[in-house]
């Protein structure tokens, strides 16, 4: 009981002053982290500080593992079918924004990108990112024949799935088109040459993600 009360007091202090991602992660509301308790989130850092495997039992009594955590980046394997990435990004000279990427594999990876302020209030995604549309993943073709072939192939893609990933080393965000992974393999093999090899890439500039050529 004493440890729990001490931890609760620590969380209150952290929530008021947290600015690095490790502290912000601990101070995250339980409503945004339904599988992990506040003590779970604090334990990840303790395990990493002790050079131990940063794994806890989540609310479903299944393992969740923190794979990487720094002052501005973290990668968490929430379950065998989901991961969470976070990046702390500068919005202005004095304020930061938290970018959160949830990726679900069911079985094809698909990601959801969200943004929060440092009090964990949700912010409009469109303020910081224009999410890529399906056509953004395809290269432009100068050949009418190739354009016709692509139009035919895209009729087999009845949904747009993409996997997003943040970078630990830079303030960048990358999307890879994963729809072909659930399609018939012969169709997928024909459609892949039309896709941009590096996916759709964004760089954080002037308080928002801007698409960069690749």
Coordinates of C-alpha atoms in Angstrom, one line a residue:
X1 CA 0.0 0.0 0.0
X2 CA 2.8 2.4 0.9
X3 CA 4.5 1.8 -2.5
X4 CA 1.2 2.4 -4.3
X5 CA 0.7 5.7 -2.5
X6 CA 4.2 6.8 -3.2
X7 CA 3.9 5.9 -6.8
X8 CA 0.6 7.9 -7.0
X9 CA 2.3 10.9 -5.5
X10 CA 5.1 10.5 -8.0
X11 CA 2.7 10.4 -10.9
X12 CA 1.0 13.6 -9.8
X13 CA 4.3 15.4 -9.7
X14 CA 5.4 13.9 -13.1
X15 CA 2.1 14.9 -14.7
X16 CA 2.7 18.6 -13.7
X17 CA 6.3 18.8 -14.9
X18 CA 6.8 16.0 -17.4
X19 CA 8.4 17.1 -20.7
X20 CA 10.6 14.2 -21.8
X21 CA 8.7 11.2 -23.3
X22 CA 9.6 8.7 -20.6
X23 CA 7.9 10.9 -18.0
X24 CA 5.0 11.7 -20.3
X25 CA 4.4 8.0 -20.9
X26 CA 4.2 7.3 -17.2
X27 CA 1.8 10.2 -16.8
X28 CA -0.4 9.1 -19.6
X29 CA -4.1 8.7 -18.6
X30 CA -5.2 5.0 -18.2
X31 CA -8.0 5.7 -20.7
X32 CA -5.3 6.1 -23.4
X33 CA -3.5 3.0 -22.2
X34 CA -6.2 0.4 -21.3
X35 CA -3.9 -2.6 -21.3
X36 CA -1.2 -1.1 -19.0
X37 CA -1.5 0.3 -15.5
X38 CA 0.5 3.4 -14.4
X39 CA 2.8 1.1 -12.4
X40 CA 3.3 -1.1 -15.5
X41 CA 4.4 2.0 -17.4
X42 CA 6.8 3.1 -14.7
X43 CA 8.2 -0.4 -14.4
X44 CA 9.4 -0.3 -18.1
X45 CA 11.8 2.5 -17.2
X46 CA 13.0 0.7 -14.1
X47 CA 13.8 -2.5 -16.0
X48 CA 15.6 -0.6 -18.7
X49 CA 17.7 1.3 -16.1
X50 CA 18.7 -2.1 -14.7
X51 CA 19.6 -3.5 -18.1
X52 CA 16.8 -6.0 -17.8
X53 CA 14.3 -7.1 -20.3
X54 CA 11.5 -4.5 -20.1
X55 CA 8.5 -6.8 -20.1
X56 CA 5.4 -6.7 -17.9
X57 CA 2.1 -8.6 -17.7
X58 CA -0.7 -6.4 -19.0
X59 CA -4.3 -6.3 -17.9
X60 CA -5.0 -9.4 -20.0
X61 CA -2.1 -11.2 -18.2
X62 CA -0.2 -11.2 -21.5
X63 CA 3.3 -9.9 -22.0
X64 CA 3.9 -6.3 -23.2
X65 CA 7.5 -5.3 -23.9
X66 CA 9.2 -1.9 -24.2
X67 CA 11.7 -2.4 -27.0
X68 CA 13.2 1.1 -27.0
X69 CA 12.7 4.2 -24.9
X70 CA 14.6 7.5 -25.0
X71 CA 13.8 11.1 -24.0
X72 CA 11.9 11.6 -27.3
X73 CA 11.1 8.2 -28.7
X74 CA 9.6 4.9 -27.7
X75 CA 8.7 1.6 -29.3
X76 CA 6.4 -0.8 -27.3
X77 CA 5.2 -4.2 -28.3
X78 CA 1.8 -4.1 -26.7
X79 CA 0.8 -7.6 -27.7
X80 CA 1.7 -10.2 -30.3
X81 CA -0.5 -8.4 -32.8
X82 CA 0.0 -4.7 -32.0
X83 CA 2.8 -2.1 -31.4
X84 CA 2.8 1.5 -30.2
X85 CA 5.4 4.1 -31.3
X86 CA 5.7 7.6 -29.9
X87 CA 7.7 10.6 -30.8
X88 CA 8.0 13.9 -28.9
X89 CA 8.2 16.7 -31.5
X90 CA 8.7 20.4 -31.1
X91 CA 5.6 22.5 -31.9
X92 CA 7.1 25.9 -31.0
X93 CA 10.2 27.0 -29.1
X94 CA 8.5 26.2 -25.8
X95 CA 5.8 23.5 -26.5
X96 CA 5.9 19.9 -27.8
X97 CA 3.5 17.6 -29.5
X98 CA 3.3 13.8 -29.0
X99 CA 2.8 11.7 -32.2
X100 CA 1.5 8.3 -31.4
X101 CA 1.3 5.4 -34.0
X102 CA -0.8 2.4 -33.2
X103 CA -0.2 -0.6 -35.5
X104 CA -2.4 -3.6 -35.6
X105 CA -1.7 -6.8 -37.5
X106 CA -4.9 -8.6 -38.3
X107 CA -3.0 -10.2 -40.0
X108 CA -1.9 -7.4 -42.4
X109 CA -0.3 -4.4 -40.6
X110 CA -2.5 -1.2 -40.6
X111 CA -1.7 1.9 -38.5
X112 CA -3.5 4.8 -36.9
X113 CA -1.7 8.1 -36.3
X114 CA -2.8 10.5 -33.5
X115 CA -1.4 13.6 -31.9
X116 CA -1.6 14.9 -28.3
X117 CA -0.3 17.8 -26.3
X118 CA 1.8 17.2 -23.3
X119 CA -1.3 17.1 -21.1
X120 CA -2.5 14.2 -23.2
X121 CA -5.3 16.2 -24.8
X122 CA -6.0 14.9 -28.3
X123 CA -5.3 17.3 -31.1
X124 CA -6.7 17.3 -34.7
X125 CA -4.6 15.0 -36.9
X126 CA -5.1 17.3 -39.9
X127 CA -3.3 20.1 -38.1
X128 CA -0.1 18.2 -38.3
X129 CA -0.4 15.7 -41.1
X130 CA -2.1 15.1 -44.4
X131 CA -2.7 11.4 -44.3
X132 CA -1.6 9.7 -47.5
X133 CA -4.3 8.5 -49.8
X134 CA -4.1 5.2 -51.8
X135 CA -3.0 7.0 -55.0
X136 CA 0.0 8.5 -53.1
X137 CA 1.6 5.1 -52.9
X138 CA 1.7 4.6 -56.7
X139 CA 4.3 5.9 -59.1
X140 CA 3.1 8.0 -62.0
X141 CA 3.1 6.1 -65.4
X142 CA 3.7 7.8 -68.7
X143 CA 2.5 4.7 -70.6
X144 CA -1.2 4.5 -71.4
X145 CA -0.8 0.7 -71.5
X146 CA 0.7 0.6 -68.0
X147 CA -1.9 3.1 -66.7
X148 CA -4.6 0.8 -68.0
X149 CA -3.0 -2.3 -66.4
X150 CA -2.7 -0.5 -63.1
X151 CA -6.3 0.6 -63.2
X152 CA -7.4 -3.0 -63.8
X153 CA -5.1 -4.3 -60.9
X154 CA -6.4 -1.7 -58.5
X155 CA -9.9 -3.0 -58.9
X156 CA -8.7 -5.9 -56.7
X157 CA -7.6 -3.6 -53.9
X158 CA -10.9 -3.0 -52.1
X159 CA -9.4 -1.3 -49.1
X160 CA -6.4 0.9 -48.3
X161 CA -4.1 -0.4 -45.6
X162 CA -0.8 1.1 -44.7
X163 CA 1.8 0.7 -41.9
X164 CA 3.3 3.9 -40.4
X165 CA 6.6 4.1 -38.6
X166 CA 8.4 6.8 -36.7
X167 CA 12.2 7.2 -36.6
X168 CA 14.2 7.2 -33.5
X169 CA 17.1 9.1 -35.2
X170 CA 15.1 11.8 -37.0
X171 CA 11.8 13.6 -36.9
X172 CA 10.3 11.6 -39.8
X173 CA 7.3 9.5 -40.4
X174 CA 7.0 6.8 -43.1
X175 CA 4.0 5.0 -44.6
X176 CA 4.2 1.7 -46.5
X177 CA 1.2 0.4 -48.5
X178 CA 0.3 -3.0 -47.1
X179 CA -2.8 -3.8 -49.1
X180 CA -1.0 -6.2 -51.5
X181 CA -0.1 -8.4 -48.5
X182 CA -3.7 -9.6 -48.2
X183 CA -4.4 -9.8 -52.0
X184 CA -4.0 -12.9 -54.2
X185 CA -0.2 -13.4 -54.5
X186 CA -0.2 -13.3 -58.3
X187 CA -2.1 -10.0 -58.4
X188 CA 0.1 -8.6 -55.6
X189 CA 3.3 -9.5 -57.6
X190 CA 1.9 -7.6 -60.6
X191 CA 0.9 -4.5 -58.6
X192 CA 4.1 -4.1 -56.5
X193 CA 6.3 -2.7 -59.4
X194 CA 3.8 0.2 -59.6
X195 CA 4.4 1.2 -55.9
X196 CA 6.9 3.8 -54.7
X197 CA 9.8 1.7 -53.3
X198 CA 10.3 3.9 -50.3
X199 CA 6.6 4.4 -49.5
X200 CA 5.3 7.9 -48.6
X201 CA 7.7 9.8 -46.3
X202 CA 7.2 12.9 -44.2
X203 CA 9.6 15.2 -42.3
X204 CA 8.6 17.3 -39.3
X205 CA 9.1 20.9 -40.3
X206 CA 7.7 24.1 -38.7
X207 CA 5.4 22.3 -36.4
X208 CA 3.9 19.7 -38.9
X209 CA 4.8 16.8 -41.1
X210 CA 5.6 17.7 -44.7
X211 CA 5.8 15.1 -47.4
X212 CA 9.2 14.8 -48.9
X213 CA 10.1 13.3 -52.3
X214 CA 11.9 9.9 -52.4

